């Protein structure tokens, strides 16, 4: 009789974990598709037209592997960001980049710091590779507490701090001077991951300059949001060349497919598309703010492609989300305390926003929400 495989000590002590329940799983449970898919911050505006052309052309060469070095894309990005190609690593999205970062910088038993309730995939990797996760609560403003994060990094001798800016799930945003002051308070031997997945929707004039690179800093970007390529899974980071070289030792050489590389290259040249999407996101955020105001709700100013509406109570937000789901509308709750009263809604197309406003107004009446 065979003996069962022996799992590693790290895996044996891990609790079952799924960072997100996918909308596909929800649809299977409901037995029907969502009519409005506004819970995953996917782009409602699709990929750039130039990328769609290239996707079709490259699909004919799907029998070939992609370039394991992503040379053309890295070269293009180095020119855009005015950094050396040795500072850029391309991978299958920020989720993979987070895993690589933890693997090369956090030993089993080392501590890593994040905000309690922010993007959970970082925590997923820290636990999965044997690190010890330390969390700081959100500030009362529903923004990551930079003072608390820096202090916790010092107290725990952390190897890494994670900060999403703009934040997910709140959409809040810190300007360059605040980020620089934060870096000045983080220990000199502590790496800082700056997850900038939504950077294209934030004020460009206040972004921390990429060329003036702190050696501790790992900047992460994605083609999933403004470029609408989430399904192709491609993103990149900008970091110190030694950090990139360390990650190259362990990354999957053929982890980024050829279609994703070609689509990303084409997307970078579709400037008018990006301008149109960011304009529409700005307009949609304003519509959501006004909708919340009409319904007697608060909303959090956002620099991302979503807006959080505050229903004032965790039980109410849960009820609203469930009623929306019954009407085939997918949104997400923002997270644990103090985020439970918040629902996060992706900015959809004009017609999707109109439909959502109508449905949410009816749902509010159904659950007898007291309007302020």
Coordinates of C-alpha atoms in Angstrom, one line a residue:
X1 CA 0.0 0.0 0.0
X2 CA 1.4 3.4 -1.0
X3 CA 2.2 6.1 1.6
X4 CA 0.6 9.5 1.3
X5 CA 2.9 12.3 0.2
X6 CA 4.3 14.3 3.1
X7 CA 3.6 18.0 2.8
X8 CA 6.0 20.6 3.8
X9 CA 5.8 22.1 7.3
X10 CA 4.7 25.4 5.9
X11 CA 1.9 23.9 3.9
X12 CA 0.7 21.7 6.8
X13 CA 0.2 24.7 9.0
X14 CA -1.6 26.8 6.3
X15 CA -5.3 27.3 6.7
X16 CA -7.3 26.8 3.5
X17 CA -7.2 30.2 1.6
X18 CA -8.7 31.7 -1.5
X19 CA -7.8 35.4 -1.9
X20 CA -11.0 36.0 -3.9
X21 CA -14.1 34.1 -4.8
X22 CA -14.4 34.6 -8.5
X23 CA -17.5 35.9 -10.3
X24 CA -17.4 32.6 -12.3
X25 CA -17.9 30.6 -9.1
X26 CA -20.7 32.9 -8.0
X27 CA -22.4 32.5 -11.4
X28 CA -22.2 28.8 -11.1
X29 CA -23.7 28.9 -7.7
X30 CA -26.5 31.2 -9.0
X31 CA -27.1 29.2 -12.1
X32 CA -27.0 32.3 -14.3
X33 CA -24.5 34.9 -15.5
X34 CA -24.2 38.4 -14.0
X35 CA -25.9 41.1 -16.0
X36 CA -23.6 43.8 -14.5
X37 CA -20.1 42.7 -13.6
X38 CA -18.8 45.5 -11.4
X39 CA -16.9 43.8 -8.6
X40 CA -13.5 42.9 -10.0
X41 CA -12.3 46.3 -11.2
X42 CA -11.9 44.9 -14.7
X43 CA -12.0 47.4 -17.5
X44 CA -15.5 47.9 -19.0
X45 CA -13.9 49.5 -22.1
X46 CA -12.1 46.5 -23.4
X47 CA -8.6 46.3 -24.9
X48 CA -7.1 49.0 -27.1
X49 CA -8.0 48.6 -30.8
X50 CA -4.3 48.4 -31.7
X51 CA -3.9 45.6 -29.2
X52 CA -6.9 43.7 -30.6
X53 CA -5.4 43.8 -34.1
X54 CA -2.1 42.4 -32.8
X55 CA -3.9 39.7 -30.7
X56 CA -5.6 38.4 -33.8
X57 CA -2.3 38.4 -35.8
X58 CA -0.3 36.8 -33.0
X59 CA -2.9 34.1 -32.4
X60 CA -1.8 32.5 -35.7
X61 CA 1.6 31.9 -34.1
X62 CA 0.3 30.3 -30.9
X63 CA 2.4 27.2 -31.5
X64 CA 5.5 29.3 -30.7
X65 CA 6.7 30.1 -27.2
X66 CA 6.9 33.8 -26.3
X67 CA 10.2 35.5 -25.7
X68 CA 11.3 34.3 -22.3
X69 CA 13.1 37.7 -21.7
X70 CA 10.2 39.9 -22.9
X71 CA 13.0 41.8 -24.6
X72 CA 11.0 44.1 -26.9
X73 CA 8.5 45.0 -24.1
X74 CA 11.2 45.7 -21.6
X75 CA 13.1 47.8 -24.1
X76 CA 9.9 49.8 -24.8
X77 CA 9.1 50.3 -21.1
X78 CA 12.7 51.4 -20.3
X79 CA 12.3 54.2 -22.8
X80 CA 8.9 55.3 -21.5
X81 CA 10.0 55.3 -17.8
X82 CA 13.6 56.4 -18.4
X83 CA 15.1 53.5 -16.6
X84 CA 17.6 50.7 -17.6
X85 CA 16.1 47.5 -19.0
X86 CA 17.9 45.7 -16.2
X87 CA 15.6 47.4 -13.8
X88 CA 12.4 45.9 -15.5
X89 CA 11.0 42.4 -15.0
X90 CA 7.9 41.3 -16.9
X91 CA 5.7 38.6 -15.4
X92 CA 2.1 37.2 -15.6
X93 CA 0.6 40.1 -13.6
X94 CA 1.2 41.7 -10.3
X95 CA 0.1 38.6 -8.5
X96 CA 3.1 36.7 -9.8
X97 CA 5.4 39.7 -9.2
X98 CA 4.3 39.7 -5.5
X99 CA 5.2 36.0 -5.2
X100 CA 8.6 36.6 -6.7
X101 CA 9.3 39.5 -4.4
X102 CA 8.4 37.6 -1.3
X103 CA 10.4 34.5 -2.4
X104 CA 13.6 36.5 -2.9
X105 CA 13.4 38.8 0.1
X106 CA 11.4 37.2 2.9
X107 CA 12.8 34.1 4.6
X108 CA 10.6 31.7 6.5
X109 CA 9.9 33.3 9.9
X110 CA 10.7 36.8 8.6
X111 CA 8.1 39.5 9.1
X112 CA 6.3 41.5 6.4
X113 CA 4.0 44.4 6.9
X114 CA 0.8 45.5 5.2
X115 CA -2.5 47.2 5.8
X116 CA -5.3 45.0 7.3
X117 CA -7.8 44.6 4.5
X118 CA -5.8 45.9 1.5
X119 CA -5.2 43.7 -1.6
X120 CA -5.0 40.2 -0.1
X121 CA -2.7 38.5 -2.5
X122 CA 0.4 39.9 -0.8
X123 CA -0.7 38.2 2.4
X124 CA -1.4 35.0 0.5
X125 CA 2.2 34.9 -0.7
X126 CA 3.7 35.8 2.7
X127 CA 1.9 33.0 4.4
X128 CA 2.6 30.6 1.5
X129 CA 6.3 31.1 1.7
X130 CA 6.5 30.9 5.5
X131 CA 6.7 34.6 6.4
X132 CA 5.0 36.2 9.4
X133 CA 2.5 38.9 8.4
X134 CA 2.0 42.0 10.5
X135 CA -0.9 44.3 9.8
X136 CA -1.7 47.9 10.6
X137 CA -5.3 49.1 10.6
X138 CA -6.6 51.7 8.1
X139 CA -6.7 55.3 9.3
X140 CA -10.0 56.8 10.2
X141 CA -9.9 58.5 6.7
X142 CA -10.1 55.0 5.2
X143 CA -6.5 55.4 3.9
X144 CA -3.6 53.2 4.7
X145 CA -1.9 54.6 7.8
X146 CA 1.6 55.4 6.6
X147 CA 2.9 56.3 10.1
X148 CA 1.6 53.0 11.5
X149 CA 3.1 51.0 8.6
X150 CA 6.5 52.5 9.0
X151 CA 6.4 52.1 12.8
X152 CA 5.4 48.5 12.5
X153 CA 8.2 47.8 10.1
X154 CA 10.7 49.2 12.6
X155 CA 9.2 47.3 15.6
X156 CA 9.0 43.9 13.8
X157 CA 12.3 44.3 11.9
X158 CA 10.3 43.6 8.7
X159 CA 11.9 42.6 5.5
X160 CA 9.2 44.1 3.4
X161 CA 6.3 46.5 3.5
X162 CA 3.4 46.5 1.0
X163 CA 1.5 49.6 0.0
X164 CA -1.0 49.9 -2.8
X165 CA -1.2 53.5 -4.1
X166 CA -3.9 54.1 -5.3
X167 CA -5.2 51.8 -2.6
X168 CA -7.3 48.7 -3.3
X169 CA -10.1 48.5 -2.0
X170 CA -10.6 52.1 -1.0
X171 CA -9.2 54.0 -4.1
X172 CA -7.5 56.5 -1.8
X173 CA -4.2 58.1 -3.0
X174 CA -1.1 59.5 -1.5
X175 CA 0.9 62.1 -3.5
X176 CA 4.7 61.9 -4.1
X177 CA 5.8 63.9 -1.0
X178 CA 3.8 61.7 1.3
X179 CA 5.3 58.5 -0.2
X180 CA 8.8 60.0 0.0
X181 CA 8.3 60.9 3.7
X182 CA 7.0 57.3 4.3
X183 CA 10.1 55.9 2.6
X184 CA 12.3 58.1 4.9
X185 CA 10.7 56.4 8.0
X186 CA 11.0 52.8 6.8
X187 CA 14.1 51.0 7.9
X188 CA 17.0 51.1 5.5
X189 CA 17.1 47.4 5.1
X190 CA 13.4 46.9 4.5
X191 CA 12.1 46.6 0.9
X192 CA 8.9 48.6 0.0
X193 CA 6.5 47.2 -2.6
X194 CA 4.6 50.1 -4.2
X195 CA 1.6 48.5 -6.0
X196 CA 0.6 51.0 -8.7
X197 CA -2.0 48.9 -10.6
X198 CA -4.3 52.0 -10.8
X199 CA -1.7 54.6 -11.3
X200 CA -3.0 55.7 -14.7
X201 CA -6.2 56.9 -13.0
X202 CA -4.4 59.0 -10.4
X203 CA -3.0 62.5 -10.8
X204 CA 0.2 62.2 -12.9
X205 CA 1.7 65.4 -11.5
X206 CA 2.0 64.0 -8.0
X207 CA 3.4 60.5 -8.8
X208 CA 6.8 59.6 -7.3
X209 CA 9.3 59.9 -10.2
X210 CA 10.4 56.5 -11.5
X211 CA 13.9 57.6 -12.6
X212 CA 14.8 58.7 -9.0
X213 CA 14.8 55.2 -7.8
X214 CA 15.3 54.2 -4.1
X215 CA 17.1 50.9 -4.0
X216 CA 14.6 49.5 -1.5
X217 CA 11.6 50.3 -3.7
X218 CA 9.8 47.8 -6.0
X219 CA 7.3 49.5 -8.2
X220 CA 4.6 47.3 -9.8
X221 CA 2.5 48.1 -12.8
X222 CA -0.1 46.2 -14.8
X223 CA -1.8 46.0 -18.2
X224 CA -5.0 44.7 -16.6
X225 CA -6.7 48.0 -15.7
X226 CA -6.5 51.0 -18.1
X227 CA -5.3 48.8 -21.0
X228 CA -8.0 46.2 -20.5
X229 CA -5.8 43.1 -20.8
X230 CA -6.6 41.4 -17.5
X231 CA -7.4 38.1 -19.2
X232 CA -3.9 38.0 -20.8
X233 CA -2.2 38.3 -17.4
X234 CA 0.8 40.6 -17.9
X235 CA 2.5 43.2 -15.7
X236 CA 5.9 44.4 -14.8
X237 CA 8.0 45.8 -12.0
X238 CA 10.7 48.4 -11.8
X239 CA 13.4 47.8 -9.1
X240 CA 17.1 47.8 -8.4
X241 CA 19.0 45.7 -11.0
X242 CA 20.2 43.4 -8.2
X243 CA 16.6 42.7 -7.1
X244 CA 15.6 42.0 -10.7
X245 CA 18.6 39.7 -11.2
X246 CA 17.6 37.7 -8.1
X247 CA 14.1 37.3 -9.3
X248 CA 15.4 36.1 -12.7
X249 CA 16.9 33.2 -10.9
X250 CA 13.5 31.8 -9.9
X251 CA 10.9 33.2 -12.3
X252 CA 9.2 31.0 -14.9
X253 CA 11.1 31.5 -18.1
X254 CA 8.1 31.0 -20.3
X255 CA 5.5 32.3 -17.9
X256 CA 4.4 35.3 -20.1
X257 CA 2.7 34.2 -23.3
X258 CA 3.5 35.6 -26.7
X259 CA 0.0 37.1 -27.3
X260 CA 0.2 39.0 -24.0
X261 CA 3.6 40.4 -24.9
X262 CA 2.5 41.5 -28.3
X263 CA -0.7 43.0 -27.0
X264 CA 1.1 44.9 -24.3
X265 CA 3.5 46.4 -26.8
X266 CA 0.7 47.6 -29.0
X267 CA -1.3 48.9 -26.1
X268 CA 1.5 51.2 -25.1
X269 CA 1.2 53.0 -28.4
X270 CA -2.6 53.5 -28.3
X271 CA -2.4 56.8 -26.5
X272 CA -5.8 58.1 -27.6
X273 CA -7.5 55.0 -26.2
X274 CA -5.9 55.5 -22.8
X275 CA -7.0 59.2 -22.8
X276 CA -10.5 58.1 -23.6
X277 CA -10.7 55.5 -20.9
X278 CA -9.3 57.8 -18.2
X279 CA -11.7 60.5 -19.2
X280 CA -14.6 58.1 -19.0
X281 CA -13.4 56.8 -15.6
X282 CA -13.2 60.3 -14.3
X283 CA -16.7 61.0 -15.5
X284 CA -18.0 57.7 -14.1
X285 CA -16.5 58.4 -10.7
X286 CA -18.3 61.7 -10.5
X287 CA -21.6 60.0 -11.5
X288 CA -21.1 57.5 -8.6
X289 CA -20.3 60.3 -6.1
X290 CA -23.5 62.1 -7.2
X291 CA -25.5 58.8 -7.1
X292 CA -24.3 58.2 -3.5
X293 CA -25.3 61.8 -2.6
X294 CA -28.8 61.4 -4.0
X295 CA -29.3 58.1 -2.0
X296 CA -28.1 59.7 1.2
X297 CA -24.8 57.8 1.3
X298 CA -21.2 58.8 1.7
X299 CA -18.5 57.8 -0.9
X300 CA -14.7 57.8 -0.7
X301 CA -12.9 60.0 -3.2
X302 CA -11.1 57.6 -5.6
X303 CA -8.1 57.7 -7.8
X304 CA -8.8 54.2 -9.2
X305 CA -11.4 52.8 -11.7
X306 CA -13.9 52.1 -8.9
X307 CA -15.7 53.9 -6.1
X308 CA -16.5 52.8 -2.5
X309 CA -20.0 53.7 -1.2
X310 CA -20.5 53.8 2.5
X311 CA -23.7 52.3 3.8
X312 CA -22.9 53.0 7.4
X313 CA -23.3 49.5 8.8
X314 CA -21.9 46.1 7.9
X315 CA -25.2 44.4 8.0
X316 CA -26.7 46.9 5.6
X317 CA -23.9 46.6 3.1
X318 CA -24.2 42.8 3.3
X319 CA -27.9 43.1 2.7
X320 CA -27.5 45.5 -0.2
X321 CA -24.8 43.3 -1.8
X322 CA -27.1 40.2 -1.6
X323 CA -30.1 42.1 -3.1
X324 CA -27.9 43.3 -5.9
X325 CA -26.7 39.7 -6.5
X326 CA -30.3 38.5 -6.7
X327 CA -30.7 41.1 -9.5
X328 CA -27.5 39.7 -11.2
X329 CA -25.3 42.6 -10.2
X330 CA -21.8 41.7 -9.0
X331 CA -20.1 44.1 -6.6
X332 CA -17.8 43.4 -3.6
X333 CA -17.6 44.4 0.0
X334 CA -14.4 46.3 0.7
X335 CA -13.0 44.2 3.5
X336 CA -12.7 43.8 7.3
X337 CA -13.1 46.5 9.9
X338 CA -13.4 49.4 9.4
X339 CA -14.2 48.6 5.8
X340 CA -17.3 46.4 6.2
X341 CA -19.9 49.1 5.6
X342 CA -18.3 49.8 2.1
X343 CA -19.3 48.4 -1.2
X344 CA -16.7 48.7 -4.0
X345 CA -18.2 49.4 -7.4
X346 CA -16.3 49.3 -10.7
X347 CA -16.8 52.3 -13.0
X348 CA -18.7 50.7 -16.0
X349 CA -19.7 52.1 -19.3
X350 CA -22.3 54.9 -19.4
X351 CA -25.1 52.3 -20.0
X352 CA -23.9 50.1 -17.2
X353 CA -23.7 53.1 -14.8
X354 CA -27.2 54.0 -15.7
X355 CA -28.5 50.5 -15.1
X356 CA -26.6 50.3 -11.8
X357 CA -28.0 53.6 -10.6
X358 CA -31.6 52.4 -11.4
X359 CA -31.1 49.0 -9.7
X360 CA -29.3 50.3 -6.6
X361 CA -32.1 52.9 -6.1
X362 CA -34.7 50.1 -6.1
X363 CA -32.6 47.9 -3.8
X364 CA -32.3 50.7 -1.3
X365 CA -36.0 50.9 -1.2
X366 CA -36.3 47.2 -0.8
X367 CA -34.1 47.0 2.3
X368 CA -35.7 50.2 3.8
X369 CA -32.5 52.2 4.0
X370 CA -32.9 55.4 5.9
X371 CA -31.8 58.2 3.7
X372 CA -29.9 61.1 5.3

